[in-house]
Amino acid sequence: MSRAIGFIGLGLMGEGMAANLVKAGFDVTVYNRTLAKTKALKALGARVARSPAEAVTAGGIAITMVANDSVLEEVTTGPDGFGEKLGHKGIHLSMSTISPVTSEKLAKYHLARGCDYVAAPVFGRPTAAAAGKLWLCMSGPKAAKKKLAPVLQAMGQSVHDFGEAPGAANVVKLAGNFMIAALLETMGEAFALADKNGVSGKDAAAFFAETLFAAPVFRNYAPLIAARETKDVGFFLKLGLKDINLVLDASNRSQTPMPVANIVHRRLVSAMAKGRGDWDWTMLALGVAEDAGLMNKKKS
Amino acid sequence: MSRAIGFIGLGLMGEGMAANLVKAGFDVTVYNRTLAKTKALKALGARVARSPAEAVTAGGIAITMVANDSVLEEVTTGPDGFGEKLGHKGIHLSMSTISPVTSEKLAKYHLARGCDYVAAPVFGRPTAAAAGKLWLCMSGPKAAKKKLAPVLQAMGQSVHDFGEAPGAANVVKLAGNFMIAALLETMGEAFALADKNGVSGKDAAAFFAETLFAAPVFRNYAPLIAARETKDVGFFLKLGLKDINLVLDASNRSQTPMPVANIVHRRLVSAMAKGRGDWDWTMLALGVAEDAGLMNKKKS
Amino acid sequence: MSRAIGFIGLGLMGEGMAANLVKAGFDVTVYNRTLAKTKALKALGARVARSPAEAVTAGGIAITMVANDSVLEEVTTGPDGFGEKLGHKGIHLSMSTISPVTSEKLAKYHLARGCDYVAAPVFGRPTAAAAGKLWLCMSGPKAAKKKLAPVLQAMGQSVHDFGEAPGAANVVKLAGNFMIAALLETMGEAFALADKNGVSGKDAAAFFAETLFAAPVFRNYAPLIAARETKDVGFFLKLGLKDINLVLDASNRSQTPMPVANIVHRRLVSAMAKGRGDWDWTMLALGVAEDAGLMNKKKS
Amino acid sequence: MSRAIGFIGLGLMGEGMAANLVKAGFDVTVYNRTLAKTKALKALGARVARSPAEAVTAGGIAITMVANDSVLEEVTTGPDGFGEKLGHKGIHLSMSTISPVTSEKLAKYHLARGCDYVAAPVFGRPTAAAAGKLWLCMSGPKAAKKKLAPVLQAMGQSVHDFGEAPGAANVVKLAGNFMIAALLETMGEAFALADKNGVSGKDAAAFFAETLFAAPVFRNYAPLIAARETKDVGFFLKLGLKDINLVLDASNRSQTPMPVANIVHRRLVSAMAKGRGDWDWTMLALGVAEDAGLMNKKKS
């Protein structure tokens, strides 16, 4: 019954997602640009391919979890891409955070080859990916989504359907990442205000996290923002910038002015200019503390 | 055992809070500028006073839940104010959203008269006030806070202590109201982006409200923001502006630049300029939709 | 001595610029996508070509003054483009407002064919173009700039050299257009403040225009902004948006956060969403008046 | 003919202004909080008073050029203030940058005592004050303005009348200082963009200063902004913040959202938080360079 799965892209998120598929008993072949990252998967029982095309079986499922739109296009339609091989009745399950425009483009590409394209971007940090606790939103042809149900279930705690438009799920993902980034900035401002008015930002964060803002995203991020440091990187700041660039691109195309999106974008760009691209993206809020002179005081 | 309570200010919030005190068996005398609003409380068994001073008993508890800092100063230290009457060992429980500076000022005023001042601003909409489900943060002298415990319990689902500085709880309240306002704007931008990119903002709101943003504040507000209308007013926009003005005042005094606070402030000011002061403050996000041309399209 | 000139692009600006070249005695062949716009030039003595390639002579000068980067690439390197024909020792004088990245790309393209590329974007409204009073900034190979001196002199009141990097002059042009847009917004805010505080914005504009802000750009725009209407279109708002998009693209690539650029961008996007793309770009400042409720009052 | 003048406030601006009055032959008595600053004026022939009241003659002219609204109220209506002494037919010529609300308040105060109040804030840096080259805007009763003409002429190169409303000239002054601050930020962004794209910001500044932005305010400030340092302080940053606070106060009272004003305000607040209150206010633009990582590079 179960189709062969080619899983392409073993970054911080992809590794845990692919592992859950293997553990759930799927026939998984993985591909990653740097081979070293395939070791753990191989140990779990996955096959390892040397190219995206090699990872995929005709009529099977190609799952992509790669860094950005251009890498996605390359692994799909590039020289070593799996696009031509996926063939009739294949399904491309596209899980990266990408532009809805790219989804529309790839959906057309696959349609011409008898394949289906389903967008299913994910919400959750690497720990959630490893635990199979991601939230998934999806959009694409009904029949394909039905066939993918067991695959998606193995990776996420819930799946939310946004209809058949190829890029719809990507729009939701962009809106969500924007909201998270906006919350990081908002918390940065709120906790800096507290700190500079005699109340520990950490105490304020703890209060809000168990009362009106008692949501996963707040509970995860509030202590990190209040502490103004993140030892572990869950999501690279440079990738956060990529996502907010996609948000602003969608904002531009659809003529939707978004002032808060501009603020978080500037924070991320400034962090890049200061050489913080490989820090966790929570550190976008560090700019707030710097503007408030809080970081100077720390040093002195 | 229980001291007499004078409850001053029966607005959308105060009415439910005072009612819960009466129901809990406290000896409550209420005062409100417009007498009509005291009817329901009287029916429940509260006494009705004709002035703030008349509402309060020497050595008792004065609870204030009024519109702003200047009204608070008037009912406390003005000609008919309760300040002189509260007397030795009285407690002023100040629950309005006010500046920490005003709390410091009033704490000194009461201290000189042998009274204690406890700030205990509340989080929650009028329905939560009526249901005794408010979240309370408090700050002030330890002994006074201990004495107030049963009173606070009658009004809130939990009480959070932020130490002895008179204005500390007010700082937390301001930080919280700022975060809520920021969330309203953020949702306004996110859902407008969705709507203009072919995904129903309402569907996106529903998804986020049950997953990563599954917090009370988001669950309450997301459907209202996505619908772009609020039939019932839980919190007047003009009062929201008052609060954000307090936030900006604290931001200024403490030299903490807050760009998102500036954005929500401009939304509120613009809404005032358009005559929307008596709408619910969720409608600050309407400015996003207007900038995106969404409201024009609605009409046509 | 004088080389044949092919002039491509007869928009609001190009028409006057080409006319000045004809009047100065240059041998000019014009090309425009819609033929009708070539009539006036023909009457002045210019030849009319049916394609960009036809307009240009091998070893001559190709002047481009087109709508945007993609049109420029099309008329240069597209199927009917002049790129291959311009040939050895030809000069491409690129006067449109474009990205420095496009200039770098085209400079390489021409270099490979033995041609020079000189960027020379212009400052001034259509009346200045017609009067030969433009300010020109240029960058490119020294020898080519020297050869172009008489051509440039026929179109502008002064020429400013920014060195040899192909895109340098474009950077200056983008910085300048950003500053103008920022000034439009700034004046919009300042005059709305005046109007809403009992001082006629028009009077304030007149005062500033003859004192501390007595610069051409201010003198031209201040009365238009203060009046909040522009009957004549000097520069289409949709083209202004294109330019600010180029500014933000350069800002992004170079990691330079620009908050005021974000504001004017949002104004322009919002104006587009409200169907004002064909208005004059001064009307970006109308958003200020709308936010302040000034336009409501006007109607009522 | 000429009434006795009491000149109160010998800061960076006031000293030059008072000196010009003495040189023009007016009978001038000066007062300054710190006596040392009166030396130069005394040497020129001015009398020196020990209090604001002592400086002023009944029925004479009181000129105030002080730091802010509260100092102005103190020197006018405070214990040692000149208000009661100025007496019948006296004129208060109020030249500080203050709120229009304060002007309205003082106009009423003087009216009750038979005096006139004329607001006449000034534009220009200290060098212009010393050279008698200030631009003056004024508002107040016609007759009083007529009487003041020779006095104003001695201090400024031109005088601009904004009618009889007491605060009208202050509104114009606030609008103007906002526009200057907005220009500082705008230039900061434009020149940072240039610098980070391979074009010297200094060269760009020089080009704009002699072409489309060839206005005094631009010519003065552009080189300072481009150089990112100001050795001489013409206007303290902390006073610039005071002015922008007045702008935002007027913006709030009149319900005029001003996003660019918020940006410059945040820059000034951040500069204060970093201990730069005594730097020249051009340095508000330093925040742009810091956000862009330009200052890091300088140090390394």
Tab-separated table of C-alpha atoms in Angstrom, chain B residues 196 266 270 273-274 290-293 296, chain C residues 196 266 270 273-274 290-293 296:
chain	number	residue	atom	x	y	z
B	196	LYS	CA	-5.617	39.567	-0.080
B	266	ARG	CA	-1.170	56.012	15.519
B	270	SER	CA	-6.435	57.902	13.571
B	273	ALA	CA	-9.862	61.388	14.240
B	274	LYS	CA	-12.403	59.332	12.287
B	290	GLU	CA	-8.369	50.553	5.062
B	291	ASP	CA	-4.733	51.027	4.069
B	292	ALA	CA	-4.982	47.807	2.067
B	293	GLY	CA	-8.048	49.037	0.213
B	296	ASN	CA	-13.334	50.211	-0.358
C	196	LYS	CA	-5.211	70.749	12.603
C	266	ARG	CA	3.561	51.848	2.622
C	270	SER	CA	-1.780	51.920	0.060
C	273	ALA	CA	-4.581	49.599	-3.264
C	274	LYS	CA	-6.954	52.574	-3.410
C	290	GLU	CA	-6.742	60.561	5.626
C	291	ASP	CA	-5.240	59.136	8.810
C	292	ALA	CA	-5.824	62.497	10.470
C	293	GLY	CA	-9.480	62.518	9.454
C	296	ASN	CA	-13.629	63.082	5.970
